Every structure is written in C-alpha cells, then in structure tokens.
Amino acid sequence: MPYQESLVAPMRAEMTEMGAAELRTVADVDAAIGSATGTTLVFVNSVCGCAAGNARPAVKMALGHSALPDRTVTVFAGQDVDAVARARSYLGEYQPSSPSIALLRDGEVVHFVHRHQIEGRSPQAIAADLTKAFDTYCSNSVGA
Amino acid sequence: MSGHVFHPGHHDLHGITVVLETDVELWVGRFDSVTPKGVLLHDAGCYEDGVTEGTREEYLRKTLKFGVRATTKNKLIPEDAVRGMRQLAEIAGHD
C-alpha cells in the first residue's frame, strides 16, 4: 500500500532538485528509457530510511562528478507501481530491489547498485562506486 | 529527509539483506526481526541443497551480481534451525 503522498513528496523533491527527471507513468518510462541512446542513470527511490536515506545523497554527490550520464531519471518503488514495473522491465536479469541504481548505456545495463550494496554504507562510499562507473561508461563531461 | 528512518526501535539488522544458513537451505532476504516463531525475512530467495542447481557458493555469487531472486514475500525460519547468519554485504567485501 503506498504511503501518503505528503510523506513521500520530500523524497521525490530530493531527487528532482538534483536534476533527476521523475517518471511516474509507463508512458514516462518508455519515453525516457525505451529508446534512449547514450547513458541513463535510473534511481529506484524508496521510503526506506535505512537505505534510501543514504542512496539519495550518494546520487547527488555522484552527479557533481566530472563525467556524468547523459540523463538521470527516477521512479518511486511502492508509490508509482506501474512505472516502476516498466522501468524494471528494462533492467534485464537484475532483480528488483529498492532503493537501487542502474546505469544503462544504449539500453543495456552496464552497472548496477543493489540495495545490499547500499545498506549500511556511507553516501560517500556509494557515490564513489557510481563515479567509478561514470568514468568507465560516460563520455558526457561537465565543461567539455 | 535523508537518513530518516520510519521504524525506530528496530533490531540492528532490520532492513539489512542477510544470508541465513540452515542444515539444508540457504536463505537470502531482508531481515525484519526475531519473533517467537523464528527469524522473519522479507523478499527472500532460497538455495536448497540437492534441489537447487549449482552450489551454495555459486548461488551467492549470482545473487551478488544480479540481486536476490525472491520467491517468498515473508519467510519465518525457526531459530533452532539457524546455523549462521551474516550480511550479504560482508560477502561482497564492501567497506
């Protein structure tokens, strides 16, 4: 059962304020991910304070890096159920968990951060994983 | 909002993905609590000796790469059946 929207609104805002496009419908997801070329960071948001409370700041830190994905999008697990299911359909063999973070290049998952890789870790450590992946897979450099 | 926890007073492992071993099975799931009926896991996947293809180690390697293939929403495992429990992240060797 979804949480009250007023409760999750700040968590949505935390993502959109850092530049992530929020995808709330299947059509949104298909438009953003379905035929996207280049690199796309997909953040599966969650109300879970244990893990998402560190994941969102980690993404924000990572988006301050020099190499960046072409676009960053977010879906909210447990809230926008259809959109999340559609987003997960683009993630191949990777199993659902939330929060989680996928980096896609030309529609293929090239890096995945599972919930178990977020739990108990600092935002800095999670961000370091992400920026390493950005360096490897993303050619979109700030100021380039 | 960052760092906000909705479930204060919980067990230290609450919300953490754990690997729980019994004599014949290995479960991977999100720890909830220890209840009078046993350890409660959510969204759990299971390796069953002699039934599941491959070894326990291979099952864990695949889980580390692709995530938990959950087959059970809620799983209670009697405490006296538990031979060991550790965080999945420990196996991955994260800081």
CSV table of C-alpha atoms in Angstrom, one decimal:
chain,number,residue,atom,x,y,z
A,1,MET,CA,0.0,0.0,0.0
A,2,PRO,CA,1.5,3.3,-1.0
A,3,TYR,CA,2.5,5.8,1.7
A,4,GLN,CA,0.7,9.1,1.9
A,5,GLU,CA,1.8,11.4,-0.9
A,6,SER,CA,2.6,14.2,1.6
A,7,LEU,CA,5.1,11.8,3.3
A,8,VAL,CA,7.0,10.9,0.1
A,9,ALA,CA,6.9,14.3,-1.5
A,10,PRO,CA,10.2,15.5,0.1
A,11,MET,CA,11.9,12.3,-1.1
A,12,ARG,CA,10.6,12.9,-4.6
A,13,ALA,CA,11.8,16.5,-4.4
A,14,GLU,CA,15.2,15.5,-3.1
A,15,MET,CA,15.7,13.7,-6.5
A,16,THR,CA,14.2,16.3,-8.8
A,17,GLU,CA,16.1,19.1,-7.1
A,18,MET,CA,19.4,17.4,-8.1
A,19,GLY,CA,18.2,17.2,-11.7
A,20,ALA,CA,16.6,13.8,-11.9
A,21,ALA,CA,13.5,13.5,-14.1
A,22,GLU,CA,10.8,11.8,-12.3
A,23,LEU,CA,9.0,9.1,-14.3
A,24,ARG,CA,5.5,8.5,-12.8
A,25,THR,CA,3.8,6.6,-15.6
A,26,VAL,CA,4.5,3.8,-18.0
A,27,ALA,CA,4.5,6.3,-20.8
A,28,ASP,CA,7.0,8.5,-19.0
A,29,VAL,CA,9.3,5.5,-18.6
A,30,ASP,CA,9.0,4.4,-22.2
A,31,ALA,CA,9.7,7.9,-23.4
A,32,ALA,CA,12.8,8.3,-21.2
A,33,ILE,CA,14.3,4.9,-21.3
A,34,GLY,CA,12.6,2.9,-24.1
A,35,SER,CA,14.6,4.2,-27.0
A,36,ALA,CA,17.3,6.2,-25.2
A,37,THR,CA,20.8,6.1,-26.6
A,38,GLY,CA,23.8,7.1,-24.6
A,39,THR,CA,23.9,6.7,-20.9
A,40,THR,CA,21.0,6.9,-18.4
A,41,LEU,CA,21.2,6.6,-14.7
A,42,VAL,CA,18.0,5.1,-13.2
A,43,PHE,CA,17.4,5.6,-9.5
A,44,VAL,CA,14.7,3.4,-7.9
A,45,ASN,CA,13.6,5.6,-5.0
A,46,SER,CA,12.2,4.1,-1.8
A,47,VAL,CA,10.8,5.3,1.5
A,48,CYS,CA,13.2,3.1,3.4
A,49,GLY,CA,15.2,5.3,5.6
A,50,CYS,CA,17.7,2.6,6.3
A,51,ALA,CA,19.0,2.5,2.7
A,52,ALA,CA,17.4,5.3,0.6
A,53,GLY,CA,18.4,7.8,3.2
A,54,ASN,CA,22.0,7.3,2.1
A,55,ALA,CA,21.3,6.5,-1.5
A,56,ARG,CA,19.7,9.8,-2.4
A,57,PRO,CA,22.6,11.9,-1.1
A,58,ALA,CA,25.0,9.5,-2.8
A,59,VAL,CA,23.4,10.1,-6.2
A,60,LYS,CA,23.6,13.8,-5.5
A,61,MET,CA,27.3,13.6,-4.7
A,62,ALA,CA,27.9,11.5,-7.8
A,63,LEU,CA,26.1,14.0,-10.0
A,64,GLY,CA,28.7,16.5,-9.0
A,65,HIS,CA,31.4,14.4,-10.7
A,66,SER,CA,33.2,15.4,-13.9
A,67,ALA,CA,32.0,12.5,-16.0
A,68,LEU,CA,28.2,12.2,-16.0
A,69,PRO,CA,25.4,10.1,-17.6
A,70,ASP,CA,23.5,11.8,-20.4
A,71,ARG,CA,20.4,11.8,-18.2
A,72,THR,CA,19.2,10.9,-14.8
A,73,VAL,CA,15.8,9.6,-14.1
A,74,THR,CA,13.9,8.2,-11.1
A,75,VAL,CA,11.0,6.1,-10.3
A,76,PHE,CA,9.5,5.6,-6.8
A,77,ALA,CA,9.0,2.0,-5.6
A,78,GLY,CA,5.8,1.3,-3.8
A,79,GLN,CA,4.3,4.6,-5.0
A,80,ASP,CA,4.3,4.6,-8.8
A,81,VAL,CA,3.8,0.9,-9.1
A,82,ASP,CA,3.2,0.7,-12.9
A,83,ALA,CA,6.1,3.0,-13.7
A,84,VAL,CA,8.5,1.0,-11.5
A,85,ALA,CA,7.5,-2.3,-13.1
A,86,ARG,CA,8.0,-0.8,-16.5
A,87,ALA,CA,11.4,0.6,-15.5
A,88,ARG,CA,12.4,-2.8,-14.1
A,89,SER,CA,11.5,-4.4,-17.4
A,90,TYR,CA,14.5,-2.6,-18.9
A,91,LEU,CA,16.9,-3.9,-16.4
A,92,GLY,CA,17.3,-7.4,-17.7
A,93,GLU,CA,18.3,-10.1,-15.3
A,94,TYR,CA,18.8,-7.7,-12.4
A,95,GLN,CA,16.4,-8.5,-9.7
A,96,PRO,CA,14.1,-5.8,-8.2
A,97,SER,CA,15.2,-4.1,-5.0
A,98,SER,CA,14.7,-0.6,-3.7
A,99,PRO,CA,16.5,1.5,-3.4
A,100,SER,CA,18.7,0.5,-6.3
A,101,ILE,CA,20.6,2.3,-9.1
A,102,ALA,CA,21.2,1.2,-12.6
A,103,LEU,CA,23.4,2.7,-15.3
A,104,LEU,CA,22.3,2.0,-18.8
A,105,ARG,CA,24.2,2.6,-22.0
A,106,ASP,CA,22.3,2.3,-25.2
A,107,GLY,CA,19.6,0.4,-23.4
A,108,GLU,CA,21.9,-2.2,-21.7
A,109,VAL,CA,22.7,-2.3,-18.0
A,110,VAL,CA,26.4,-1.7,-17.6
A,111,HIS,CA,26.5,-1.1,-13.9
A,112,PHE,CA,24.1,-1.9,-11.1
A,113,VAL,CA,24.0,-1.0,-7.4
A,114,HIS,CA,21.7,-3.3,-5.5
A,115,ARG,CA,20.1,-2.5,-2.2
A,116,HIS,CA,22.5,-4.7,-0.4
A,117,GLN,CA,25.3,-2.6,-1.8
A,118,ILE,CA,23.7,0.5,-0.2
A,119,GLU,CA,22.7,-0.8,3.2
A,120,GLY,CA,24.9,0.4,6.0
A,121,ARG,CA,27.3,2.3,3.6
A,122,SER,CA,28.1,6.0,3.7
A,123,PRO,CA,26.8,8.2,0.8
A,124,GLN,CA,30.5,8.9,0.0
A,125,ALA,CA,31.2,5.2,-0.5
A,126,ILE,CA,28.2,4.6,-2.6
A,127,ALA,CA,29.0,7.8,-4.6
A,128,ALA,CA,32.5,6.5,-5.2
A,129,ASP,CA,31.1,3.4,-6.8
A,130,LEU,CA,28.9,5.5,-9.0
A,131,THR,CA,31.6,7.9,-10.1
A,132,LYS,CA,33.9,5.0,-11.0
A,133,ALA,CA,31.2,3.7,-13.3
A,134,PHE,CA,30.6,7.1,-14.7
A,135,ASP,CA,34.4,7.3,-15.5
A,136,THR,CA,34.2,4.0,-17.2
A,137,TYR,CA,30.9,4.3,-19.2
A,138,CYS,CA,30.0,8.0,-19.5
A,139,SER,CA,31.5,10.4,-22.0
A,140,ASN,CA,29.4,13.3,-21.0
A,141,SER,CA,31.9,15.5,-19.2
A,142,VAL,CA,31.0,18.7,-17.3
A,143,GLY,CA,32.5,21.7,-19.1
A,144,ALA,CA,33.6,19.6,-22.1
B,1,MET,CA,14.8,13.8,4.7
B,2,SER,CA,18.0,11.9,4.1
B,3,GLY,CA,18.7,9.3,6.7
B,4,HIS,CA,15.1,9.4,8.1
B,5,VAL,CA,14.1,6.0,9.5
B,6,PHE,CA,10.4,5.1,9.7
B,7,HIS,CA,10.9,2.2,12.1
B,8,PRO,CA,12.6,3.4,15.3
B,9,GLY,CA,13.5,0.8,17.9
B,10,HIS,CA,14.2,-1.9,15.4
B,11,HIS,CA,16.7,-4.7,15.6
B,12,ASP,CA,20.2,-3.7,14.4
B,13,LEU,CA,19.8,-5.8,11.3
B,14,HIS,CA,16.3,-4.6,10.5
B,15,GLY,CA,16.2,-3.8,6.8
B,16,ILE,CA,19.6,-5.4,6.0
B,17,THR,CA,19.9,-8.1,3.4
B,18,VAL,CA,21.3,-11.2,5.2
B,19,VAL,CA,22.4,-14.7,4.3
B,20,LEU,CA,20.9,-17.2,6.7
B,21,GLU,CA,22.1,-20.8,6.6
B,22,THR,CA,20.4,-23.9,7.9
B,23,ASP,CA,21.5,-27.6,7.6
B,24,VAL,CA,19.7,-28.0,4.2
B,25,GLU,CA,19.0,-24.5,2.9
B,26,LEU,CA,20.5,-21.1,2.4
B,27,TRP,CA,18.2,-18.1,2.5
B,28,VAL,CA,18.9,-14.6,1.3
B,29,GLY,CA,16.5,-11.9,2.3
B,30,ARG,CA,15.8,-8.6,4.1
B,31,PHE,CA,16.0,-9.2,7.8
B,32,ASP,CA,12.9,-7.9,9.7
B,33,SER,CA,13.0,-9.3,13.3
B,34,VAL,CA,13.3,-12.2,15.5
B,35,THR,CA,9.8,-13.3,16.5
B,36,PRO,CA,8.7,-16.1,18.9
B,37,LYS,CA,8.3,-18.2,15.8
B,38,GLY,CA,11.7,-17.6,14.3
B,39,VAL,CA,13.7,-15.2,12.2
B,40,LEU,CA,11.5,-13.2,9.8
B,41,LEU,CA,12.9,-12.4,6.4
B,42,HIS,CA,11.2,-10.4,3.6
B,43,ASP,CA,11.5,-10.9,-0.1
B,44,ALA,CA,13.7,-13.9,0.4
B,45,GLY,CA,15.2,-16.3,-2.1
B,46,CYS,CA,16.3,-19.8,-1.2
B,47,TYR,CA,19.1,-22.3,-2.2
B,48,GLU,CA,18.1,-25.8,-1.3
B,49,ASP,CA,20.8,-28.5,-1.0
B,50,GLY,CA,20.3,-31.2,-3.6
B,51,VAL,CA,17.4,-29.4,-5.3
B,52,THR,CA,18.7,-26.0,-6.5
B,53,GLU,CA,21.2,-26.2,-9.4
B,54,GLY,CA,24.8,-25.5,-8.5
B,55,THR,CA,26.4,-24.9,-5.2
B,56,ARG,CA,25.7,-22.6,-2.3
B,57,GLU,CA,28.7,-20.5,-3.4
B,58,GLU,CA,27.5,-20.3,-6.9
B,59,TYR,CA,24.1,-19.2,-5.8
B,60,LEU,CA,25.6,-16.5,-3.6
B,61,ARG,CA,27.8,-15.3,-6.5
B,62,LYS,CA,24.8,-15.0,-8.8
B,63,THR,CA,22.9,-13.2,-6.0
B,64,LEU,CA,25.7,-10.7,-5.5
B,65,LYS,CA,25.8,-9.9,-9.2
B,66,PHE,CA,22.1,-9.9,-10.1
B,67,GLY,CA,20.4,-9.4,-6.7
B,68,VAL,CA,18.0,-11.5,-4.7
B,69,ARG,CA,15.7,-13.6,-6.8
B,70,ALA,CA,12.9,-13.5,-4.2
B,71,THR,CA,10.5,-16.4,-4.2
B,72,THR,CA,8.8,-15.7,-0.8
B,73,LYS,CA,7.4,-12.4,0.4
B,74,ASN,CA,7.7,-13.4,4.1
B,75,LYS,CA,9.7,-16.3,5.4
B,76,LEU,CA,9.9,-17.4,9.0
B,77,ILE,CA,12.8,-19.7,9.9
B,78,PRO,CA,12.8,-21.3,13.3
B,79,GLU,CA,15.7,-20.0,15.4
B,80,ASP,CA,16.9,-23.5,16.3
B,81,ALA,CA,17.3,-24.3,12.6
B,82,VAL,CA,19.6,-21.3,12.1
B,83,ARG,CA,23.3,-22.4,11.7
B,84,GLY,CA,24.6,-19.0,10.8
B,85,MET,CA,23.7,-15.5,9.6
B,86,ARG,CA,25.7,-12.7,8.1
B,87,GLN,CA,25.1,-9.7,6.0
B,88,LEU,CA,25.2,-10.2,2.3
B,89,ALA,CA,27.4,-7.1,2.0
B,90,GLU,CA,30.1,-8.8,4.1
B,91,ILE,CA,30.4,-11.5,1.5
B,92,ALA,CA,30.7,-8.8,-1.2
B,93,GLY,CA,33.5,-7.3,0.8
B,94,HIS,CA,32.2,-3.7,1.0
B,95,ASP,CA,33.6,-1.2,3.4
